Amino acid sequence: MKRLLAFALVALVDGAVRPLTHSVHTHKVLLGPGIEPLRWWLGRLRAWRTFEFAARHVPAYRAFLAEHGRDGRLVVKGSLTEALRGVPEMDKESYIKRWSVTERCVGGRLPRRGVVVDESSGSSGTPTSWVRGREERAATRQLLQVGFARTASTLRKQPFLLNAFSLGAWATGMNVTTSLTEITMIKSCGPDKDKVISTMKEFGTDYTYIITSYPPFLKSLFEDDRLNWADYDIVAAFGGEGISENMRSHILRYAHSVFGSYGASDLEINLSIETDFTVALRRAISADQRLSDRLTRTGEYGVLPMIFQFNPFDYLLETNDDGELVVTIARDRNINPRIRYNIHDRGHVLRMRDLLPVLKELGHEKVVEEKFLDLPLLFHYGRSDMSVDYNGAVIGPDALRDVIYSDPELLEAVENHRLISYEDANGDRQLHIAIQLTESATSAAVLDQARFRAFVADELRRRNGDFHNGIRTAPEGTLPTVAFYGHHTGPFAEDGGKLKNEYVWQLPQGGLDRWEADLSHVVARE
């Protein structure tokens, strides 16, 4: 009876809500203040319904559950949240790669019409194809349009969106173009600085240019001196990876707003967004150790989290025992459902009702004044499977990024960075911290590399106590090394051939030999 009543309620709510989502303006009603508890509760009911729907109608999911000794019914004896946590997690290895695309679809088949196929970047291996039906694409389009409308409503000039995400089959670039074409002026340039700059020169200064891309491209674009950036009105929107607050401040020298969103090809490209409130909160956390200790796991991961807001009506976000995000897309109309999908990102959720008392207690009333939506918060620390182990410590590329961008001189001079773990001739695991200089910094040769090698090592140790202890107790001959490399040299010689930067390499024995890497700069033990 509980199941029937819950699903009847969800069907009633979905029937009432669906007409509201057909318009950007009416969709905003669903994000209005004061109904967060209802959204939270209904989202869990929808996740329950979607789980049982997928178990009945998706052949791969039915087989996946059987392997875990589960049937397709959720028994709710206590809280619904705890019952859902008992559903087995899936990920790319355990589910996506083991069954065909059609077996993972509702009814075991792909619809004849209305399906779009896009790809993930393949940054962790071979690119994977993802299929998206009409309902899913409509939901993505509505969310992107709502976010865009919020930004456009604050602009003084006509918006002109320059889509500098990678185009072709890649999920983000394609979805941004198809979702926003009908509501704004748009040119899909791809990550091509020449095209972006020539377009802005051609159309002039009468527009607000909303430039969307990956953070490294935005940094490189704004450092190009072929344009007098001060003459142009610019909003920067990024995705694909996080940024430090120093990087945001750097970009704000050229753009009057800088916002990011969080998504994944495995799931959807716009699961959550930054708002004025989340940016203010992140900056407060960065400046106040007390607030950081109360709200984040920065001490554990060594990185300041990105902070986003998401709609719990559409997405159920959980954290497992390993600190990884587990995501359920609550809509039952996706042709390829994902139930408790582990994207292997570190993160956790905090509800607004639990956050606001802490902010007031610690004297951050100004942050509270920035509150835009009473949606829950997602704290995101980067990928859990893009890190290296060193003598019992875990170091992630986001931590190295935050260190590099914490110094203005380094931020200007560095184009890319990489953590390289390899095995030496003696069979010992080694860690090499490689930092690539920009083309201009390479030719100018003015960076005090000795000072900044020490700075990078000291800051990593200060921010990550496990790494500090790992260095103090490391066996002889296994201390990490830090080196700067000229533009497109050494480990970075072939950069630019892939969609996204590679920040972590796990190499076989003697893996650095091919570049004659500079290993003389050893991190001091004390």
Coordinates of C-alpha atoms in Angstrom, one line a residue:
M1 CA 0.0 0.0 0.0
K2 CA 2.9 2.4 0.9
R3 CA 4.4 1.7 -2.6
L4 CA 1.1 2.3 -4.4
L5 CA 0.4 5.6 -2.6
A6 CA 4.0 6.8 -3.1
F7 CA 4.0 6.1 -6.8
A8 CA 0.5 7.5 -7.3
L9 CA 1.7 10.7 -5.6
V10 CA 4.8 10.9 -7.8
A11 CA 2.7 10.3 -11.0
L12 CA 0.3 13.1 -9.9
V13 CA 3.2 15.5 -9.2
D14 CA 5.0 14.7 -12.4
G15 CA 1.8 15.3 -14.4
A16 CA 1.4 18.7 -12.8
V17 CA 5.1 19.6 -13.1
R18 CA 5.7 18.6 -16.7
P19 CA 3.7 21.4 -18.3
L20 CA 5.7 23.9 -16.2
T21 CA 9.0 22.7 -17.6
H22 CA 8.0 23.6 -21.2
S23 CA 8.8 27.3 -20.6
V24 CA 11.9 28.8 -19.1
H25 CA 9.8 31.3 -17.1
T26 CA 7.3 28.7 -15.6
H27 CA 10.2 26.3 -14.9
K28 CA 11.6 28.9 -12.5
V29 CA 8.5 28.3 -10.3
L30 CA 9.9 24.9 -9.5
L31 CA 13.0 26.5 -8.1
G32 CA 11.2 29.0 -6.0
P33 CA 12.0 29.5 -2.3
G34 CA 10.3 27.7 0.6
I35 CA 9.6 24.3 -0.9
E36 CA 13.1 22.6 -0.6
P37 CA 11.8 20.0 1.9
L38 CA 9.1 19.0 -0.6
R39 CA 11.6 18.8 -3.5
W40 CA 13.9 16.7 -1.3
W41 CA 11.2 14.2 -0.3
L42 CA 9.6 13.9 -3.8
G43 CA 13.1 13.4 -5.3
R44 CA 13.5 10.3 -3.2
L45 CA 10.1 9.0 -4.1
R46 CA 10.9 9.5 -7.7
A47 CA 14.3 7.6 -7.3
W48 CA 12.4 4.7 -5.7
R49 CA 9.9 4.6 -8.6
T50 CA 12.7 4.8 -11.2
F51 CA 14.6 2.0 -9.5
E52 CA 11.6 -0.4 -9.7
F53 CA 10.8 0.8 -13.2
A54 CA 14.3 0.1 -14.4
A55 CA 14.4 -3.3 -12.7
R56 CA 11.3 -4.3 -14.6
H57 CA 12.0 -2.8 -18.0
V58 CA 15.8 -2.7 -18.5
P59 CA 17.4 -6.1 -19.2
A60 CA 20.9 -5.2 -18.2
Y61 CA 19.7 -3.7 -14.9
R62 CA 17.6 -6.7 -14.1
A63 CA 20.7 -9.0 -14.7
F64 CA 22.9 -6.6 -12.7
L65 CA 20.5 -6.8 -9.7
A66 CA 20.3 -10.6 -10.0
E67 CA 24.1 -10.8 -9.8
H68 CA 23.9 -8.9 -6.5
G69 CA 21.2 -11.2 -5.1
R70 CA 18.5 -8.5 -5.4
D71 CA 15.1 -8.4 -6.9
G72 CA 13.4 -5.3 -8.3
R73 CA 11.4 -4.3 -5.3
L74 CA 12.5 -1.9 -2.6
V75 CA 11.4 -2.8 0.9
V76 CA 11.1 0.3 3.0
K77 CA 11.0 -0.6 6.7
G78 CA 12.7 2.4 8.1
S79 CA 13.6 5.5 6.2
L80 CA 13.5 5.6 2.4
T81 CA 17.0 7.1 2.4
E82 CA 18.4 4.0 4.1
A83 CA 16.4 1.7 1.9
L84 CA 17.9 3.3 -1.2
R85 CA 21.4 3.0 0.1
G86 CA 20.9 -0.7 0.1
V87 CA 20.6 -0.7 -3.7
P88 CA 23.9 -1.8 -5.3
E89 CA 26.1 0.8 -6.8
M90 CA 26.9 0.7 -10.6
D91 CA 29.8 2.3 -12.4
K92 CA 31.4 2.2 -15.9
E93 CA 33.4 -1.0 -15.2
S94 CA 30.6 -3.0 -13.4
Y95 CA 27.7 -2.0 -15.6
I96 CA 28.3 0.2 -18.6
K97 CA 31.2 -1.9 -20.1
R98 CA 29.5 -5.2 -19.4
W99 CA 26.3 -4.8 -21.2
S100 CA 25.5 -3.4 -24.7
V101 CA 23.9 0.0 -25.2
T102 CA 20.6 -1.7 -26.2
E103 CA 20.6 -4.0 -23.2
R104 CA 20.9 -0.9 -20.9
C105 CA 17.9 0.7 -22.6
V106 CA 14.3 0.6 -21.5
G107 CA 12.7 -2.4 -23.2
G108 CA 16.1 -3.6 -24.4
R109 CA 16.0 -1.5 -27.6
L110 CA 16.7 2.0 -28.9
P111 CA 13.9 4.1 -30.1
R112 CA 13.8 4.6 -33.9
R113 CA 13.6 8.4 -33.6
G114 CA 14.6 11.2 -31.4
V115 CA 17.9 9.6 -30.1
V116 CA 21.1 11.5 -30.0
V117 CA 24.4 9.8 -29.5
D118 CA 27.3 11.7 -27.9
E119 CA 30.7 10.7 -26.5
S120 CA 32.6 11.1 -23.3
S121 CA 36.1 12.5 -23.6
G122 CA 38.0 9.2 -23.1
S123 CA 40.3 10.9 -20.7
S124 CA 40.4 7.7 -18.6
G125 CA 40.5 5.3 -21.6
T126 CA 38.5 4.7 -24.8
P127 CA 35.7 7.1 -25.4
T128 CA 32.2 5.8 -24.5
S129 CA 29.0 6.5 -26.4
W130 CA 26.0 7.7 -24.5
V131 CA 22.4 7.7 -25.9
R132 CA 19.9 10.4 -24.9
G133 CA 16.2 10.4 -25.8
R134 CA 13.8 13.2 -26.3
E135 CA 12.7 13.5 -22.6
E136 CA 16.3 13.6 -21.3
R137 CA 17.4 16.1 -23.9
A138 CA 14.4 18.3 -23.2
A139 CA 15.2 18.2 -19.4
T140 CA 18.9 19.2 -20.1
R141 CA 17.7 22.0 -22.5
Q142 CA 15.3 23.4 -19.9
L143 CA 18.0 23.4 -17.1
L144 CA 20.5 25.1 -19.4
Q145 CA 18.0 27.7 -20.6
V146 CA 17.0 28.5 -17.0
G147 CA 20.6 29.0 -16.0
F148 CA 21.3 31.1 -19.1
A149 CA 18.1 33.2 -18.6
R150 CA 19.3 34.0 -15.0
T151 CA 22.6 35.2 -16.4
A152 CA 21.1 37.1 -19.3
S153 CA 18.7 39.0 -17.1
T154 CA 21.6 40.8 -15.5
L155 CA 23.2 41.9 -18.7
R156 CA 23.2 45.5 -20.1
K157 CA 23.9 44.4 -23.7
Q158 CA 22.5 41.8 -26.0
P159 CA 24.1 38.4 -25.2
F160 CA 26.2 36.6 -27.8
L161 CA 27.3 33.2 -26.7
L162 CA 30.6 31.8 -28.0
N163 CA 30.6 28.1 -27.4
A164 CA 34.3 27.2 -27.0
F165 CA 33.7 23.7 -25.7
S166 CA 34.9 20.9 -28.0
L167 CA 32.5 20.2 -30.8
G168 CA 31.7 17.1 -32.8
A169 CA 30.4 14.1 -30.9
W170 CA 31.5 15.4 -27.5
A171 CA 28.7 15.7 -25.1
T172 CA 29.1 19.2 -23.6
G173 CA 29.8 21.2 -26.8
M174 CA 27.0 19.6 -28.7
N175 CA 24.4 19.9 -25.9
V176 CA 25.2 23.6 -25.2
T177 CA 24.7 24.4 -28.9
T178 CA 21.4 22.5 -29.3
S179 CA 20.0 23.6 -26.0
L180 CA 20.6 27.4 -26.3
T181 CA 20.2 28.1 -30.0
E182 CA 16.6 28.9 -29.7
I183 CA 16.9 31.5 -26.9
T184 CA 20.1 33.4 -27.8
M185 CA 22.6 34.4 -30.4
I186 CA 25.3 31.7 -30.6
K187 CA 28.4 30.8 -32.5
S188 CA 30.0 27.4 -31.9
C189 CA 33.7 28.1 -32.3
G190 CA 35.1 25.2 -30.4
P191 CA 38.3 25.6 -28.3
D192 CA 39.9 27.8 -31.1
K193 CA 41.4 31.1 -29.9
D194 CA 41.7 32.4 -33.4
K195 CA 38.0 31.9 -34.1
V196 CA 36.9 33.4 -30.8
I197 CA 39.1 36.5 -31.2
S198 CA 38.2 37.0 -34.9
T199 CA 34.5 36.8 -34.1
M200 CA 34.8 39.4 -31.3
K201 CA 36.7 41.7 -33.6
E202 CA 34.1 41.3 -36.3
F203 CA 31.1 41.9 -34.2
G204 CA 32.6 44.6 -32.0
T205 CA 31.8 45.8 -28.5
D206 CA 28.0 46.1 -28.7
Y207 CA 27.4 42.6 -27.2
T208 CA 28.0 40.8 -23.9
Y209 CA 30.0 37.8 -24.9
I210 CA 29.3 34.7 -22.9
I211 CA 32.3 32.5 -23.5
T212 CA 31.8 28.9 -22.4
S213 CA 34.8 26.5 -22.2
Y214 CA 37.2 24.5 -20.1
P215 CA 39.2 26.6 -17.5
P216 CA 42.7 26.1 -19.2
F217 CA 41.3 27.4 -22.5
L218 CA 39.7 30.4 -20.8
K219 CA 43.0 31.3 -19.1
S220 CA 45.0 30.9 -22.3
L221 CA 42.4 32.9 -24.3
F222 CA 42.4 35.9 -22.0
E223 CA 46.2 36.0 -21.9
D224 CA 46.2 36.5 -25.7
D225 CA 47.2 40.1 -26.4
R226 CA 45.6 40.3 -29.9
L227 CA 42.5 41.8 -28.3
N228 CA 42.1 44.7 -25.9
W229 CA 39.9 42.8 -23.5
A230 CA 39.0 45.9 -21.5
D231 CA 36.9 47.1 -24.4
Y232 CA 34.6 44.1 -24.3
D233 CA 31.8 43.0 -21.9
I234 CA 32.4 39.3 -21.1
V235 CA 30.9 36.6 -18.9
A236 CA 32.9 33.4 -18.6
A237 CA 31.2 30.0 -18.0
F238 CA 33.3 26.9 -17.4
G239 CA 32.9 23.2 -17.0
G240 CA 34.9 20.0 -17.2
E241 CA 37.1 20.7 -14.2
G242 CA 37.3 23.1 -11.2
I243 CA 39.2 26.2 -10.6
S244 CA 40.9 27.9 -7.6
E245 CA 39.6 31.2 -6.3
N246 CA 42.8 32.8 -7.4
M247 CA 42.1 31.5 -11.0
R248 CA 38.6 33.0 -10.7
S249 CA 40.1 36.3 -9.7
H250 CA 42.5 36.1 -12.6
I251 CA 39.7 35.6 -15.1
L252 CA 37.7 38.3 -13.4
R253 CA 40.3 40.8 -14.7
Y254 CA 38.8 40.1 -18.1
A255 CA 35.2 39.0 -17.4
H256 CA 32.7 40.6 -15.0
S257 CA 31.3 37.2 -14.0
V258 CA 32.8 33.7 -13.8
F259 CA 30.5 30.7 -13.1
G260 CA 30.9 27.0 -13.4
S261 CA 28.6 24.0 -13.6
Y262 CA 29.1 20.3 -12.7
G263 CA 28.1 17.4 -14.9
A264 CA 29.4 14.3 -16.5
S265 CA 28.9 12.6 -19.8
D266 CA 28.1 9.4 -17.9
L267 CA 25.1 11.2 -16.3
E268 CA 24.1 14.6 -17.6
I269 CA 26.1 17.7 -18.4
N270 CA 24.4 20.2 -16.0
L271 CA 23.7 18.4 -12.8
S272 CA 24.4 21.5 -10.7
I273 CA 25.6 25.1 -11.0
E274 CA 27.5 27.7 -9.2
T275 CA 25.6 30.8 -8.0
D276 CA 26.6 34.1 -6.4
F277 CA 25.8 32.4 -3.1
T278 CA 28.1 29.4 -3.6
V279 CA 31.0 31.5 -4.9
A280 CA 30.6 33.8 -1.8
L281 CA 30.5 30.7 0.4
R282 CA 33.6 29.1 -1.2
R283 CA 35.6 32.3 -0.7
A284 CA 34.5 32.5 2.9
I285 CA 35.6 28.9 3.5
S286 CA 38.9 29.7 1.9
A287 CA 39.5 32.6 4.2
D288 CA 38.2 31.1 7.5
Q289 CA 39.7 27.9 8.7
R290 CA 36.9 27.5 11.3
L291 CA 34.3 27.5 8.6
S292 CA 36.4 25.1 6.5
D293 CA 36.7 22.6 9.4
R294 CA 32.9 22.7 10.0
L295 CA 31.8 22.3 6.4
T296 CA 34.4 20.6 4.3
R297 CA 36.9 17.7 4.0
T298 CA 39.7 19.9 2.8
G299 CA 42.0 18.6 5.6
E300 CA 41.4 15.1 4.3
Y301 CA 41.7 15.7 0.6
G302 CA 44.1 18.7 0.6
V303 CA 41.9 20.7 -1.9
L304 CA 39.3 23.4 -1.6
P305 CA 36.0 22.0 -3.0
M306 CA 34.0 23.5 -5.7
I307 CA 30.5 24.2 -4.4
F308 CA 27.4 23.9 -6.5
Q309 CA 23.6 23.9 -6.0
F310 CA 21.4 21.2 -7.4
N311 CA 17.7 20.3 -7.7
P312 CA 16.9 17.2 -5.5
F313 CA 13.7 16.7 -7.3
D314 CA 15.7 15.5 -10.4
Y315 CA 18.8 14.1 -8.8
L316 CA 19.5 11.9 -5.7
L317 CA 23.1 12.6 -4.7
E318 CA 24.6 10.4 -1.9
T319 CA 28.1 9.8 -0.6
N320 CA 29.3 6.2 0.0
D321 CA 31.7 5.0 2.6
D322 CA 34.7 5.8 0.4
G323 CA 33.7 9.5 0.1
E324 CA 32.5 9.1 -3.5
L325 CA 29.4 10.6 -5.0
V326 CA 26.7 8.2 -6.0
V327 CA 24.1 9.6 -8.4
T328 CA 20.6 8.6 -9.3
I329 CA 18.8 10.4 -12.1
A330 CA 15.3 10.4 -10.6
R331 CA 13.4 10.8 -13.9
D332 CA 11.9 7.6 -15.2
R333 CA 11.8 8.7 -18.8
N334 CA 15.5 8.5 -19.6
I335 CA 16.0 5.7 -22.2
N336 CA 19.2 4.6 -20.5
P337 CA 18.6 4.8 -16.7
R338 CA 21.4 5.3 -14.1
I339 CA 20.6 4.1 -10.6
R340 CA 23.1 4.8 -7.9
Y341 CA 25.9 5.4 -10.4
N342 CA 29.3 5.9 -8.9
I343 CA 31.1 8.5 -11.1
H344 CA 34.2 8.2 -8.9
D345 CA 34.2 11.8 -7.8
R346 CA 34.7 12.8 -4.2
G347 CA 32.0 14.9 -2.7
H348 CA 29.1 15.3 -0.2
V349 CA 25.8 17.1 0.1
L350 CA 24.8 19.8 2.6
R351 CA 21.2 21.1 2.9
M352 CA 20.7 24.8 3.3
R353 CA 18.9 24.3 6.6
D354 CA 22.1 22.8 8.1
L355 CA 24.4 25.4 6.6
L356 CA 22.7 28.7 7.5
P357 CA 23.0 28.3 11.3
V358 CA 26.8 27.6 10.9
L359 CA 27.3 30.7 8.8
K360 CA 25.4 32.9 11.4
E361 CA 27.2 31.3 14.3
L362 CA 30.6 32.1 12.8
G363 CA 29.7 35.6 11.7
H364 CA 29.3 35.2 7.9
E365 CA 26.0 37.1 7.6
K366 CA 27.2 38.7 4.3
V367 CA 27.3 35.3 2.7
V368 CA 23.8 34.6 3.8
E369 CA 22.7 37.9 2.1
E370 CA 23.9 36.4 -1.2
K371 CA 21.5 33.4 -0.9
F372 CA 19.8 32.9 -4.3
L373 CA 18.1 29.5 -4.1
D374 CA 17.3 27.3 -1.2
L375 CA 18.6 24.3 -3.1
P376 CA 21.0 21.9 -1.4
L377 CA 24.7 22.2 -1.9
L378 CA 27.2 19.8 -3.5
F379 CA 30.8 20.0 -2.3
H380 CA 33.0 18.5 -5.0
Y381 CA 36.6 17.6 -4.5
G382 CA 37.6 16.2 -7.9
R383 CA 37.9 12.6 -9.1
S384 CA 38.8 9.9 -6.7
D385 CA 40.4 7.8 -9.5
M386 CA 42.7 10.7 -10.7
S387 CA 45.1 10.8 -7.8
V388 CA 48.4 9.2 -6.9
D389 CA 49.5 7.3 -3.8
Y390 CA 52.8 8.2 -2.2
N391 CA 54.0 6.4 0.9
G392 CA 50.5 6.1 2.4
A393 CA 49.3 9.6 1.3
V394 CA 46.9 10.4 -1.5
I395 CA 47.7 13.5 -3.7
G396 CA 45.2 14.7 -6.3
P397 CA 45.9 17.1 -9.2
D398 CA 43.3 19.6 -7.9
A399 CA 45.5 20.0 -4.8
L400 CA 48.5 20.8 -7.0
R401 CA 46.4 23.1 -9.1
D402 CA 45.4 25.1 -6.0
V403 CA 49.0 25.4 -4.9
I404 CA 50.2 26.7 -8.3
Y405 CA 47.3 29.1 -8.7
S406 CA 47.8 30.4 -5.1
D407 CA 50.7 32.5 -6.3
P408 CA 50.0 35.2 -8.9
E409 CA 53.4 34.8 -10.5
L410 CA 53.0 31.1 -10.9
L411 CA 49.4 31.5 -12.1
E412 CA 50.7 33.7 -14.9
A413 CA 53.6 31.5 -15.8
V414 CA 52.1 27.9 -15.7
E415 CA 50.1 26.3 -18.5
N416 CA 49.7 22.8 -17.2
H417 CA 50.7 20.4 -14.4
R418 CA 50.9 16.7 -14.0
L419 CA 51.5 14.2 -11.2
I420 CA 53.5 11.3 -12.6
S421 CA 53.8 8.0 -10.6
Y422 CA 56.3 5.4 -11.9
E423 CA 58.5 2.6 -10.8
D424 CA 62.2 3.0 -10.9
A425 CA 64.9 0.4 -11.9
N426 CA 64.9 -0.8 -8.3
G427 CA 61.2 -1.4 -8.2
D428 CA 60.5 1.5 -5.9
R429 CA 57.5 3.7 -6.5
Q430 CA 58.4 7.3 -7.3
L431 CA 56.5 10.6 -7.6
H432 CA 57.4 13.3 -10.0
I433 CA 55.6 16.6 -10.0
A434 CA 55.9 18.1 -13.5
I435 CA 54.9 21.7 -14.2
Q436 CA 54.7 23.1 -17.8
L437 CA 55.5 26.8 -18.4
T438 CA 53.5 28.9 -20.9
E439 CA 55.1 29.8 -24.2
S440 CA 55.8 33.3 -23.0
A441 CA 57.2 32.2 -19.6
T442 CA 59.5 29.8 -21.4
S443 CA 60.9 32.4 -23.8
A444 CA 61.3 35.0 -21.1
A445 CA 63.1 32.6 -18.7
V446 CA 62.5 35.0 -15.7
L447 CA 60.8 32.6 -13.3
D448 CA 62.8 31.8 -10.2
Q449 CA 62.4 28.0 -10.6
A450 CA 64.4 27.1 -7.5
R451 CA 62.3 29.2 -5.3
F452 CA 59.0 27.9 -6.8
R453 CA 60.1 24.3 -6.6
A454 CA 60.5 24.7 -2.9
F455 CA 57.2 26.7 -2.7
V456 CA 55.2 24.0 -4.5
A457 CA 56.6 21.3 -2.2
D458 CA 56.2 23.2 1.0
E459 CA 52.6 24.2 0.2
L460 CA 51.6 20.7 -0.7
R461 CA 53.0 19.5 2.6
R462 CA 51.3 22.3 4.5
R463 CA 47.9 21.5 3.0
N464 CA 48.1 17.7 3.2
G465 CA 49.4 16.4 6.5
D466 CA 49.5 12.8 5.1
F467 CA 51.8 13.9 2.3
H468 CA 54.0 15.7 4.8
N469 CA 54.3 12.6 7.0
G470 CA 54.8 10.5 3.9
I471 CA 57.9 12.6 3.0
R472 CA 59.3 12.5 6.5
T473 CA 59.1 8.7 6.6
A474 CA 59.9 7.9 3.0
P475 CA 62.7 5.3 2.3
E476 CA 66.0 6.6 1.0
G477 CA 65.9 7.3 -2.7
T478 CA 62.1 7.7 -2.9
L479 CA 61.6 11.4 -2.1
P480 CA 59.4 13.2 -4.6
T481 CA 60.9 15.4 -7.3
V482 CA 59.6 18.7 -8.7
A483 CA 60.6 20.2 -12.0
F484 CA 59.5 22.9 -14.4
Y485 CA 59.5 22.2 -18.2
G486 CA 59.5 24.5 -21.1
H487 CA 56.4 24.8 -23.3
H488 CA 55.6 21.5 -25.0
T489 CA 58.7 19.8 -23.8
G490 CA 59.4 16.7 -21.7
P491 CA 56.2 15.0 -20.4
F492 CA 54.2 17.8 -22.1
A493 CA 55.7 17.4 -25.6
E494 CA 52.6 15.9 -27.1
D495 CA 50.0 17.9 -25.2
G496 CA 47.0 19.2 -27.2
G497 CA 46.2 16.0 -28.9
K498 CA 43.3 15.1 -26.6
L499 CA 40.1 16.8 -25.6
K500 CA 41.0 17.4 -22.0
N501 CA 44.3 17.9 -20.2
E502 CA 45.8 14.8 -18.5
Y503 CA 46.7 15.6 -14.9
V504 CA 47.8 12.2 -13.7
W505 CA 50.0 9.6 -15.3
Q506 CA 50.7 6.1 -13.9
L507 CA 53.8 4.9 -15.8
P508 CA 55.5 1.5 -16.0
Q509 CA 59.1 0.9 -14.9
G510 CA 61.5 3.5 -16.1
G511 CA 58.7 5.5 -17.6
L512 CA 60.4 8.9 -17.3
D513 CA 63.5 7.8 -19.2
R514 CA 62.0 8.7 -22.6
W515 CA 62.0 12.4 -21.7
E516 CA 65.3 12.6 -19.9
A517 CA 63.3 14.2 -17.1
D518 CA 65.0 16.4 -14.6
L519 CA 65.0 14.4 -11.4
S520 CA 67.6 16.4 -9.6
H521 CA 65.2 18.6 -7.7
V522 CA 64.3 16.4 -4.8
V523 CA 61.8 17.5 -2.1
A524 CA 63.6 18.0 1.2
R525 CA 62.7 15.6 3.9
E526 CA 62.3 18.3 6.6

